[in-house]
Amino acid sequence: MSYLDNKEPPKREDRLKACITFGGTLCGLANKTRGCCLHDGERGFTQGSICLLLPGLAMINSLPDNVVLLHGAIGCGSCAHSQNANVRSGGNVRWGRVKDALWLSTALSESDVISGGETKLEKAIIEADKRYRPATITVVAGCVPGIIGDDIDGVVDRIQHRVAARIIPVHCEGFKTKIWATAYDAVYHGIGRKLLEEPEHSKPLFPDELEELKENYRRSRTVNLLNVSSMGRADELELSRLLGALGLETNIFPVFAKPEEMYRVTQAALSISTCPTHDDYFLKFLEEKFGIPYILKHMPIGIENTNLWIRDVAAFFGMEKQAEKLIQEEVKELRAALAEFLPAFKGKKVFVGAGEFRALATAGLLHELGFELVGIRSYHHDEFANSEYEKLINSTGKDFPINIANVQPFEEANLLKQLKPDVFLGHWNGNGTAAKLGIATHVIYNTGLSYIGYRGVYELARRLYRQLSNPVFNRKLSKYVRLPYNAQWYEADPYKYIKAAGGEGHE
Amino acid sequence: MSDFIERPRYSCALGGAMSTINALPDTIPILHAAPGCAGNIAWTQNGGCGLQVGGYCGGLSVPSSNVQEREVVFGGSERLREQIKNTLEVMDGKLYGVITGCVTEVIGDDVKSVVSEFKEKGINIFTAETGGFKGNSYYGYDLVMQALAREYVRPGVEKIKGKVNVLGIVPFMDVFWRGNLEGIRSLLEKLGLRVNTFFTYRDSLEGIRQCADAELNIVVSDVYGVEAAGVFAEVHGTPFITVPLPIGPAASDEFLRQTARALSLDLNRVEKIIEDENKKYFSYLEPLTECYNDLDLQRYAVVIGDVNYATAVTKFLSDDLGWLPELVVITDQLRDDQKNKLLKASANLESGLKPKVVFETDTSEIIRHLNGLYPKTATNKYVKNFSPGFVVGSSLDRELAQSIGAPHLTVSFPVANRAVIDRGYTGYRGGLRLIEDLLSAIVAGR
């Protein structure tokens, strides 16, 4: 039985034994010799974080001709005020059209909490369909319906026949999982269950054999390129360029994909992930249900990772020779272009924090540029990344601290004081701690910027060179602004508040 | 009223509470909430507050109990106790504010009794029940101010003549909060008053603790902070007045007069101050006179915003700048008594203009209200349309402005397309700032 037969996807703690709590080192995590990454890792002190609703909305808000109907309290979804910038610029670079994300909130009140919110949701769906006439309405559940027991799937089934839009339930109850990456499963789950049927009107009435042959040929050369919401148009173009060099067409999916065309993801020769953390749930489903094989291994960030990513795809199509030629030429050109920056990077210490795959792949890139890695913080850990830890051990030949934490800047502040990096790379709203300590920083997710492929290596190097050329803003800030931690905290073990069931929680 | 709110221009009560505590000096918020609440609020500020996020302890640095299904099933009080205890070890605060989210309120954790354990040990800590379903950010601000008044502000202190507190400006939701508070402080200081505004660099926790010694609370809003002022009156016997956000000279004159009357100050002296300030204001405008007239810069206007901005900007445009506000859209969810109060306030313009005031929470419906004022005509030769027009609102109103071909200035939350540090629109100087920004939007392509 497929997970997609259920109303909700399982949480990643259960499905992948993913965890968010570890303090140790690269080798320690790779070997898992200590009591690391317990399934139910806990901290006795925690700071705020995001929940799966945020990455979930980042994906859904991007869909054109879709209305997001957030079923929850009034604040859930206000993160859209930030995500809207990406929706606007993303629409502009793809279609030359600036448009705001359209989202609604059922704004559950105290009385709804007592009497239930299903009737309100039902009316809201009908009104939204009438007023905005969207292709799809994604009904996103926040915490409150999850606790009071609203059956959003039941409501959707009950009223689908009364509205023109296709309604897609997406479960994002924040208290149900610690692993944000469950968001991707939640969104894919909704898409997989509701949006993959090819509409009858798109099929030809009378089969034309020649057209069918052409179509089959096209399909045999079309790959699904799975994007993530943090991947901007620049990155999509870079990967399309590289795949195009191998004669492949790309179907980019699902961020900014048109709901009415999503069925096309079932008609490709191969699905290629750009981030295994992001895509495994859906790619396995596509293979199981539609027989589309997939590649889910490397994230094309950094020179070596991009090479490996291309080689995997090429091997599938029997184009190993072409791939080697492409790689050779690309890398030669890239290395020549990088040469002017490298002296500035040599031996500079760097700390990187991001989603697990992104953090590790970017760490590999930074090592390639000549930086010295002094620490990595990944937001969670699961088995997909084990090979990445091995890669880093092999390439760097050294051990350094690894923190698995869904941000937790207090651990980061403590580590940064000890490790004293020259530059810090972190998530949106995740660079403030390092900045206030006077460290040069760079954002690791910004959808306007280029990070992926060979182009990403060059652009990241160029930006780091610029930032290291004048880190005066952060340096001066640090003289007059302090972090909100007690002096004793910096003397303490950074992993003091990690609780381990039945063993050492940290090394 | 529809069964949803389109793109709400606020977060929830917890969001407002967290932003408010972020703005208090040396204060650490402790969220007893699901893990994503802090991040959602940080992202909201990131996108809506003119690039301002958090502060000393904001964004993702705020301590949060991050409750999960286990707490939902077994209760979260034990987790909260542990979280507070460890927060005191790690975080460097002089005051701690425990605020609750939807999940912990629905499951009914007894937060008050956990917090009182710490209070009994002499910890400066207060709590407010700010579950998201209780209301929006503005209400969250009010709840925190009420909690401060009840739990932190020292009771039984003697009133000091000439001391006042300012309420009604909600940090971050009023994106210009810092500049606006400074502007109000400087107005009040002209009257020789000592002022506590809670959130600026010149305020301190000791001042806030002592603030029941004020002889008057001034609420610069018809809605925000009014309940908190009520708690101050009940607990500390501090009377209060409500006055509109004073943007520009007309409102500032009135603000000074009302305050002076409430404090029984020498009104002749106040009139002298007002006269001086107006002289200064218009001396600044003098070099603008020719271009303002030559470029025909008078405009019709749609004003869209929260309670404070919608009314205050309308008054400024009408009674200071001589523009023609035609439609005023107030975007908050309000009770009928609050709506009536606002309708009454905005009916009273010195210009005699009677703009249409609507209460509308759905951004894409605003065009419908405007179209209602300017019905389509059969020919388009002689048309009294909304031109030359201007839209003052939030960044959500860009599409409206674009669709009617009008320039646009963002002043009310969300402010996504401006960077705001200490700019403020209150007082006489604030009016000048607003004129600069409005006219800049018109002449930007010149």
PDB file of C-alpha atoms in Angstrom, chain A residues 86-332:
ATOM      1  CA  ASN A  86       9.662  35.428  -4.068  1.00  0.00           C
ATOM      2  CA  VAL A  87       6.259  34.881  -5.640  1.00  0.00           C
ATOM      3  CA  ARG A  88       6.435  38.313  -7.231  1.00  0.00           C
ATOM      4  CA  SER A  89       9.982  38.053  -8.542  1.00  0.00           C
ATOM      5  CA  GLY A  90       9.553  34.378  -9.451  1.00  0.00           C
ATOM      6  CA  GLY A  91       6.509  35.140 -11.580  1.00  0.00           C
ATOM      7  CA  ASN A  92       8.305  38.043 -13.157  1.00  0.00           C
ATOM      8  CA  VAL A  93      11.389  36.076 -14.234  1.00  0.00           C
ATOM      9  CA  ARG A  94       9.325  33.173 -15.526  1.00  0.00           C
ATOM     10  CA  TRP A  95       6.392  34.878 -17.199  1.00  0.00           C
ATOM     11  CA  GLY A  96       7.161  38.594 -17.125  1.00  0.00           C
ATOM     12  CA  ARG A  97       4.235  39.118 -14.802  1.00  0.00           C
ATOM     13  CA  VAL A  98       4.397  40.439 -11.246  1.00  0.00           C
ATOM     14  CA  LYS A  99       1.614  39.002  -9.168  1.00  0.00           C
ATOM     15  CA  ASP A 100       1.076  38.683  -5.445  1.00  0.00           C
ATOM     16  CA  ALA A 101       0.437  35.342  -3.803  1.00  0.00           C
ATOM     17  CA  LEU A 102      -3.232  35.005  -3.035  1.00  0.00           C
ATOM     18  CA  TRP A 103      -3.972  33.443   0.285  1.00  0.00           C
ATOM     19  CA  LEU A 104      -6.894  33.441   2.659  1.00  0.00           C
ATOM     20  CA  SER A 105      -7.262  32.564   6.305  1.00  0.00           C
ATOM     21  CA  THR A 106     -10.334  31.090   7.941  1.00  0.00           C
ATOM     22  CA  ALA A 107      -9.067  33.007  10.999  1.00  0.00           C
ATOM     23  CA  LEU A 108     -10.409  30.554  13.551  1.00  0.00           C
ATOM     24  CA  SER A 109     -11.659  32.329  16.647  1.00  0.00           C
ATOM     25  CA  GLU A 110     -12.262  31.246  20.192  1.00  0.00           C
ATOM     26  CA  SER A 111     -15.827  30.230  19.370  1.00  0.00           C
ATOM     27  CA  ASP A 112     -14.654  28.190  16.367  1.00  0.00           C
ATOM     28  CA  VAL A 113     -12.269  26.369  18.664  1.00  0.00           C
ATOM     29  CA  ILE A 114     -15.232  25.357  20.794  1.00  0.00           C
ATOM     30  CA  SER A 115     -17.768  24.587  18.090  1.00  0.00           C
ATOM     31  CA  GLY A 116     -15.433  23.334  15.344  1.00  0.00           C
ATOM     32  CA  GLY A 117     -14.352  24.969  12.126  1.00  0.00           C
ATOM     33  CA  GLU A 118     -15.673  22.633   9.440  1.00  0.00           C
ATOM     34  CA  THR A 119     -18.730  24.679   8.474  1.00  0.00           C
ATOM     35  CA  LYS A 120     -16.634  27.808   8.214  1.00  0.00           C
ATOM     36  CA  LEU A 121     -14.112  25.996   6.038  1.00  0.00           C
ATOM     37  CA  GLU A 122     -16.832  24.676   3.791  1.00  0.00           C
ATOM     38  CA  LYS A 123     -18.309  28.131   3.256  1.00  0.00           C
ATOM     39  CA  ALA A 124     -14.862  29.635   2.731  1.00  0.00           C
ATOM     40  CA  ILE A 125     -14.026  27.160  -0.036  1.00  0.00           C
ATOM     41  CA  ILE A 126     -17.279  27.887  -1.844  1.00  0.00           C
ATOM     42  CA  GLU A 127     -16.843  31.653  -1.513  1.00  0.00           C
ATOM     43  CA  ALA A 128     -13.197  31.490  -2.643  1.00  0.00           C
ATOM     44  CA  ASP A 129     -14.140  29.470  -5.709  1.00  0.00           C
ATOM     45  CA  LYS A 130     -16.856  31.951  -6.596  1.00  0.00           C
ATOM     46  CA  ARG A 131     -14.811  35.082  -5.990  1.00  0.00           C
ATOM     47  CA  TYR A 132     -11.407  34.177  -7.429  1.00  0.00           C
ATOM     48  CA  ARG A 133     -12.179  31.352  -9.896  1.00  0.00           C
ATOM     49  CA  PRO A 134      -8.819  29.636  -9.398  1.00  0.00           C
ATOM     50  CA  ALA A 135      -7.735  26.363 -11.007  1.00  0.00           C
ATOM     51  CA  THR A 136      -6.970  24.953  -7.590  1.00  0.00           C
ATOM     52  CA  ILE A 137      -7.646  25.702  -3.958  1.00  0.00           C
ATOM     53  CA  THR A 138      -5.129  24.270  -1.539  1.00  0.00           C
ATOM     54  CA  VAL A 139      -6.642  23.871   1.895  1.00  0.00           C
ATOM     55  CA  VAL A 140      -3.768  24.005   4.336  1.00  0.00           C
ATOM     56  CA  ALA A 141      -4.372  22.868   7.886  1.00  0.00           C
ATOM     57  CA  GLY A 142      -2.570  24.614  10.761  1.00  0.00           C
ATOM     58  CA  CYS A 143      -2.366  23.496  14.382  1.00  0.00           C
ATOM     59  CA  VAL A 144      -5.834  24.429  15.579  1.00  0.00           C
ATOM     60  CA  PRO A 145      -7.885  22.149  13.308  1.00  0.00           C
ATOM     61  CA  GLY A 146      -5.393  19.416  14.121  1.00  0.00           C
ATOM     62  CA  ILE A 147      -6.181  19.720  17.804  1.00  0.00           C
ATOM     63  CA  ILE A 148      -9.903  20.348  17.710  1.00  0.00           C
ATOM     64  CA  GLY A 149     -10.301  17.511  15.239  1.00  0.00           C
ATOM     65  CA  ASP A 150     -11.640  19.196  12.093  1.00  0.00           C
ATOM     66  CA  ASP A 151     -11.695  16.670   9.253  1.00  0.00           C
ATOM     67  CA  ILE A 152     -10.443  18.795   6.376  1.00  0.00           C
ATOM     68  CA  ASP A 153     -10.283  15.827   4.003  1.00  0.00           C
ATOM     69  CA  GLY A 154     -13.907  15.052   4.806  1.00  0.00           C
ATOM     70  CA  VAL A 155     -14.917  18.630   4.054  1.00  0.00           C
ATOM     71  CA  VAL A 156     -13.025  18.581   0.764  1.00  0.00           C
ATOM     72  CA  ASP A 157     -14.618  15.305  -0.328  1.00  0.00           C
ATOM     73  CA  ARG A 158     -18.040  16.555   0.702  1.00  0.00           C
ATOM     74  CA  ILE A 159     -17.998  19.760  -1.315  1.00  0.00           C
ATOM     75  CA  GLN A 160     -15.686  19.071  -4.258  1.00  0.00           C
ATOM     76  CA  HIS A 161     -18.681  18.554  -6.538  1.00  0.00           C
ATOM     77  CA  ARG A 162     -20.010  22.015  -5.641  1.00  0.00           C
ATOM     78  CA  VAL A 163     -16.949  23.974  -6.752  1.00  0.00           C
ATOM     79  CA  ALA A 164     -15.105  24.334 -10.056  1.00  0.00           C
ATOM     80  CA  ALA A 165     -11.604  24.467  -8.606  1.00  0.00           C
ATOM     81  CA  ARG A 166      -9.786  21.267  -7.740  1.00  0.00           C
ATOM     82  CA  ILE A 167      -9.399  21.226  -3.951  1.00  0.00           C
ATOM     83  CA  ILE A 168      -6.198  19.864  -2.462  1.00  0.00           C
ATOM     84  CA  PRO A 169      -5.862  19.244   1.261  1.00  0.00           C
ATOM     85  CA  VAL A 170      -2.366  19.763   2.675  1.00  0.00           C
ATOM     86  CA  HIS A 171      -1.602  18.845   6.276  1.00  0.00           C
ATOM     87  CA  CYS A 172       0.791  21.238   8.008  1.00  0.00           C
ATOM     88  CA  GLU A 173      -0.119  20.943  11.682  1.00  0.00           C
ATOM     89  CA  GLY A 174       3.044  22.298  13.251  1.00  0.00           C
ATOM     90  CA  PHE A 175       2.930  20.393  16.510  1.00  0.00           C
ATOM     91  CA  LYS A 176       2.855  17.026  14.756  1.00  0.00           C
ATOM     92  CA  THR A 177       6.446  16.885  13.569  1.00  0.00           C
ATOM     93  CA  LYS A 178       9.779  18.410  14.487  1.00  0.00           C
ATOM     94  CA  ILE A 179      11.157  17.783  11.021  1.00  0.00           C
ATOM     95  CA  TRP A 180      10.258  20.618   8.660  1.00  0.00           C
ATOM     96  CA  ALA A 181      11.153  18.465   5.715  1.00  0.00           C
ATOM     97  CA  THR A 182       7.846  16.690   6.359  1.00  0.00           C
ATOM     98  CA  ALA A 183       6.443  19.778   4.595  1.00  0.00           C
ATOM     99  CA  TYR A 184       7.673  18.499   1.254  1.00  0.00           C
ATOM    100  CA  ASP A 185       5.914  15.204   1.816  1.00  0.00           C
ATOM    101  CA  ALA A 186       2.753  17.062   2.815  1.00  0.00           C
ATOM    102  CA  VAL A 187       2.716  19.138  -0.371  1.00  0.00           C
ATOM    103  CA  TYR A 188       3.681  16.249  -2.651  1.00  0.00           C
ATOM    104  CA  HIS A 189       1.072  14.118  -0.928  1.00  0.00           C
ATOM    105  CA  GLY A 190      -1.639  16.605  -1.857  1.00  0.00           C
ATOM    106  CA  ILE A 191      -0.376  16.965  -5.422  1.00  0.00           C
ATOM    107  CA  GLY A 192       0.055  13.216  -5.831  1.00  0.00           C
ATOM    108  CA  ARG A 193      -3.442  12.481  -4.631  1.00  0.00           C
ATOM    109  CA  LYS A 194      -5.310  15.207  -6.480  1.00  0.00           C
ATOM    110  CA  LEU A 195      -3.467  16.674  -9.436  1.00  0.00           C
ATOM    111  CA  LEU A 196      -1.823  13.990 -11.527  1.00  0.00           C
ATOM    112  CA  GLU A 197      -4.676  12.859 -13.738  1.00  0.00           C
ATOM    113  CA  GLU A 198      -4.319  13.945 -17.319  1.00  0.00           C
ATOM    114  CA  PRO A 199      -7.446  15.859 -18.241  1.00  0.00           C
ATOM    115  CA  GLU A 200      -9.527  14.114 -20.912  1.00  0.00           C
ATOM    116  CA  HIS A 201      -9.591  17.194 -23.098  1.00  0.00           C
ATOM    117  CA  SER A 202      -5.820  17.138 -23.497  1.00  0.00           C
ATOM    118  CA  LYS A 203      -5.891  13.662 -25.043  1.00  0.00           C
ATOM    119  CA  PRO A 204      -6.417  13.391 -28.826  1.00  0.00           C
ATOM    120  CA  LEU A 205      -9.816  12.154 -29.920  1.00  0.00           C
ATOM    121  CA  PHE A 206      -8.341  10.016 -32.714  1.00  0.00           C
ATOM    122  CA  PRO A 207      -4.857   8.564 -32.332  1.00  0.00           C
ATOM    123  CA  ASP A 208      -2.295   9.694 -34.888  1.00  0.00           C
ATOM    124  CA  GLU A 209       0.492   7.147 -35.105  1.00  0.00           C
ATOM    125  CA  LEU A 210       3.124   9.594 -36.236  1.00  0.00           C
ATOM    126  CA  GLU A 211       2.234  12.036 -33.487  1.00  0.00           C
ATOM    127  CA  GLU A 212       2.371   9.193 -30.987  1.00  0.00           C
ATOM    128  CA  LEU A 213       5.815   8.212 -32.170  1.00  0.00           C
ATOM    129  CA  LYS A 214       7.010  11.778 -31.886  1.00  0.00           C
ATOM    130  CA  GLU A 215       5.466  12.100 -28.457  1.00  0.00           C
ATOM    131  CA  ASN A 216       7.106   8.894 -27.295  1.00  0.00           C
ATOM    132  CA  TYR A 217      10.441  10.095 -28.573  1.00  0.00           C
ATOM    133  CA  ARG A 218       9.978  13.407 -26.791  1.00  0.00           C
ATOM    134  CA  ARG A 219       9.080  11.614 -23.575  1.00  0.00           C
ATOM    135  CA  SER A 220      12.120   9.399 -23.842  1.00  0.00           C
ATOM    136  CA  ARG A 221      14.212  12.577 -23.769  1.00  0.00           C
ATOM    137  CA  THR A 222      12.239  14.472 -21.120  1.00  0.00           C
ATOM    138  CA  VAL A 223      13.283  14.481 -17.505  1.00  0.00           C
ATOM    139  CA  ASN A 224      11.437  15.752 -14.488  1.00  0.00           C
ATOM    140  CA  LEU A 225      13.723  18.235 -12.785  1.00  0.00           C
ATOM    141  CA  LEU A 226      12.485  18.636  -9.257  1.00  0.00           C
ATOM    142  CA  ASN A 227      13.023  22.100  -7.898  1.00  0.00           C
ATOM    143  CA  VAL A 228      12.777  23.221  -4.320  1.00  0.00           C
ATOM    144  CA  SER A 229      11.272  26.475  -3.142  1.00  0.00           C
ATOM    145  CA  SER A 230      14.711  27.789  -2.229  1.00  0.00           C
ATOM    146  CA  MET A 231      15.883  27.219  -5.785  1.00  0.00           C
ATOM    147  CA  GLY A 232      15.580  30.319  -7.902  1.00  0.00           C
ATOM    148  CA  ARG A 233      15.177  30.708 -11.613  1.00  0.00           C
ATOM    149  CA  ALA A 234      18.936  31.194 -12.035  1.00  0.00           C
ATOM    150  CA  ASP A 235      19.509  27.701 -10.652  1.00  0.00           C
ATOM    151  CA  GLU A 236      16.781  26.153 -12.784  1.00  0.00           C
ATOM    152  CA  LEU A 237      18.319  27.685 -15.877  1.00  0.00           C
ATOM    153  CA  GLU A 238      21.769  26.400 -14.969  1.00  0.00           C
ATOM    154  CA  LEU A 239      20.543  22.826 -14.569  1.00  0.00           C
ATOM    155  CA  SER A 240      18.379  23.040 -17.705  1.00  0.00           C
ATOM    156  CA  ARG A 241      21.454  24.257 -19.542  1.00  0.00           C
ATOM    157  CA  LEU A 242      23.542  21.296 -18.385  1.00  0.00           C
ATOM    158  CA  LEU A 243      20.795  18.773 -19.120  1.00  0.00           C
ATOM    159  CA  GLY A 244      20.156  20.483 -22.444  1.00  0.00           C
ATOM    160  CA  ALA A 245      23.812  19.969 -23.323  1.00  0.00           C
ATOM    161  CA  LEU A 246      23.059  16.246 -23.082  1.00  0.00           C
ATOM    162  CA  GLY A 247      20.074  16.662 -25.376  1.00  0.00           C
ATOM    163  CA  LEU A 248      17.499  16.413 -22.584  1.00  0.00           C
ATOM    164  CA  GLU A 249      14.367  18.459 -22.143  1.00  0.00           C
ATOM    165  CA  THR A 250      13.327  19.420 -18.649  1.00  0.00           C
ATOM    166  CA  ASN A 251       9.953  19.495 -17.004  1.00  0.00           C
ATOM    167  CA  ILE A 252      10.517  21.639 -13.932  1.00  0.00           C
ATOM    168  CA  PHE A 253       8.308  20.670 -11.033  1.00  0.00           C
ATOM    169  CA  PRO A 254       6.573  21.472  -8.642  1.00  0.00           C
ATOM    170  CA  VAL A 255       7.490  25.016  -7.496  1.00  0.00           C
ATOM    171  CA  PHE A 256       5.948  27.583  -9.871  1.00  0.00           C
ATOM    172  CA  ALA A 257       4.413  24.734 -11.893  1.00  0.00           C
ATOM    173  CA  LYS A 258       0.952  25.393 -13.294  1.00  0.00           C
ATOM    174  CA  PRO A 259      -1.581  23.192 -11.507  1.00  0.00           C
ATOM    175  CA  GLU A 260      -3.373  22.312 -14.742  1.00  0.00           C
ATOM    176  CA  GLU A 261      -0.127  21.000 -16.240  1.00  0.00           C
ATOM    177  CA  MET A 262       1.149  19.052 -13.287  1.00  0.00           C
ATOM    178  CA  TYR A 263       0.035  15.748 -14.791  1.00  0.00           C
ATOM    179  CA  ARG A 264       3.003  16.066 -17.160  1.00  0.00           C
ATOM    180  CA  VAL A 265       5.234  14.893 -14.363  1.00  0.00           C
ATOM    181  CA  THR A 266       3.801  11.414 -15.018  1.00  0.00           C
ATOM    182  CA  GLN A 267       5.044  11.444 -18.621  1.00  0.00           C
ATOM    183  CA  ALA A 268       8.814  11.626 -18.359  1.00  0.00           C
ATOM    184  CA  ALA A 269      11.643   9.178 -18.880  1.00  0.00           C
ATOM    185  CA  LEU A 270      13.323   9.943 -15.599  1.00  0.00           C
ATOM    186  CA  SER A 271      12.925  12.063 -12.488  1.00  0.00           C
ATOM    187  CA  ILE A 272      15.970  13.854 -11.191  1.00  0.00           C
ATOM    188  CA  SER A 273      16.168  15.211  -7.703  1.00  0.00           C
ATOM    189  CA  THR A 274      18.225  18.254  -6.828  1.00  0.00           C
ATOM    190  CA  CYS A 275      17.896  17.547  -3.108  1.00  0.00           C
ATOM    191  CA  PRO A 276      17.297  14.086  -1.731  1.00  0.00           C
ATOM    192  CA  THR A 277      15.950  15.548   1.507  1.00  0.00           C
ATOM    193  CA  HIS A 278      13.287  17.220  -0.543  1.00  0.00           C
ATOM    194  CA  ASP A 279      12.149  14.657  -3.019  1.00  0.00           C
ATOM    195  CA  ASP A 280      12.374  11.035  -1.903  1.00  0.00           C
ATOM    196  CA  TYR A 281       8.719  10.676  -0.927  1.00  0.00           C
ATOM    197  CA  PHE A 282       7.361  11.792  -4.260  1.00  0.00           C
ATOM    198  CA  LEU A 283       9.941  10.161  -6.497  1.00  0.00           C
ATOM    199  CA  LYS A 284       9.272   6.781  -4.949  1.00  0.00           C
ATOM    200  CA  PHE A 285       5.580   7.345  -5.508  1.00  0.00           C
ATOM    201  CA  LEU A 286       6.108   8.306  -9.178  1.00  0.00           C
ATOM    202  CA  GLU A 287       8.081   5.164  -9.728  1.00  0.00           C
ATOM    203  CA  GLU A 288       5.607   2.942  -7.945  1.00  0.00           C
ATOM    204  CA  LYS A 289       2.519   4.402  -9.593  1.00  0.00           C
ATOM    205  CA  PHE A 290       3.764   5.494 -13.033  1.00  0.00           C
ATOM    206  CA  GLY A 291       6.913   3.454 -13.496  1.00  0.00           C
ATOM    207  CA  ILE A 292       9.168   6.480 -13.776  1.00  0.00           C
ATOM    208  CA  PRO A 293      12.666   5.701 -12.528  1.00  0.00           C
ATOM    209  CA  TYR A 294      14.486   8.315 -10.521  1.00  0.00           C
ATOM    210  CA  ILE A 295      17.886   9.569  -9.437  1.00  0.00           C
ATOM    211  CA  LEU A 296      18.109  10.691  -5.856  1.00  0.00           C
ATOM    212  CA  LYS A 297      21.681  10.986  -4.788  1.00  0.00           C
ATOM    213  CA  HIS A 298      23.743  14.113  -5.173  1.00  0.00           C
ATOM    214  CA  MET A 299      22.835  17.727  -4.763  1.00  0.00           C
ATOM    215  CA  PRO A 300      24.414  19.645  -7.650  1.00  0.00           C
ATOM    216  CA  ILE A 301      26.141  22.196  -5.423  1.00  0.00           C
ATOM    217  CA  GLY A 302      29.942  22.347  -5.736  1.00  0.00           C
ATOM    218  CA  ILE A 303      32.139  21.185  -8.571  1.00  0.00           C
ATOM    219  CA  GLU A 304      32.490  17.526  -7.642  1.00  0.00           C
ATOM    220  CA  ASN A 305      28.825  17.160  -6.705  1.00  0.00           C
ATOM    221  CA  THR A 306      27.730  18.733  -9.964  1.00  0.00           C
ATOM    222  CA  ASN A 307      30.037  16.358 -11.858  1.00  0.00           C
ATOM    223  CA  LEU A 308      28.564  13.377 -10.033  1.00  0.00           C
ATOM    224  CA  TRP A 309      25.026  14.596 -10.596  1.00  0.00           C
ATOM    225  CA  ILE A 310      25.615  14.932 -14.348  1.00  0.00           C
ATOM    226  CA  ARG A 311      27.331  11.544 -14.539  1.00  0.00           C
ATOM    227  CA  ASP A 312      24.374   9.817 -12.895  1.00  0.00           C
ATOM    228  CA  VAL A 313      21.922  11.328 -15.342  1.00  0.00           C
ATOM    229  CA  ALA A 314      24.155  10.610 -18.325  1.00  0.00           C
ATOM    230  CA  ALA A 315      24.637   7.002 -17.267  1.00  0.00           C
ATOM    231  CA  PHE A 316      20.889   6.474 -17.320  1.00  0.00           C
ATOM    232  CA  PHE A 317      20.742   7.602 -20.962  1.00  0.00           C
ATOM    233  CA  GLY A 318      23.995   5.891 -21.960  1.00  0.00           C
ATOM    234  CA  MET A 319      25.725   9.189 -22.576  1.00  0.00           C
ATOM    235  CA  GLU A 320      28.763   8.734 -20.383  1.00  0.00           C
ATOM    236  CA  LYS A 321      31.199   9.946 -23.007  1.00  0.00           C
ATOM    237  CA  GLN A 322      29.295  13.129 -23.751  1.00  0.00           C
ATOM    238  CA  ALA A 323      29.048  13.783 -20.033  1.00  0.00           C
ATOM    239  CA  GLU A 324      32.792  13.485 -19.522  1.00  0.00           C
ATOM    240  CA  LYS A 325      33.428  15.919 -22.304  1.00  0.00           C
ATOM    241  CA  LEU A 326      30.869  18.357 -20.930  1.00  0.00           C
ATOM    242  CA  ILE A 327      32.311  18.096 -17.433  1.00  0.00           C
ATOM    243  CA  GLN A 328      35.850  18.543 -18.630  1.00  0.00           C
ATOM    244  CA  GLU A 329      35.069  21.677 -20.561  1.00  0.00           C
ATOM    245  CA  GLU A 330      32.838  23.190 -17.919  1.00  0.00           C
ATOM    246  CA  VAL A 331      35.270  22.558 -15.099  1.00  0.00           C
ATOM    247  CA  LYS A 332      38.201  23.910 -17.042  1.00  0.00           C
TER     248      LYS A 332
END
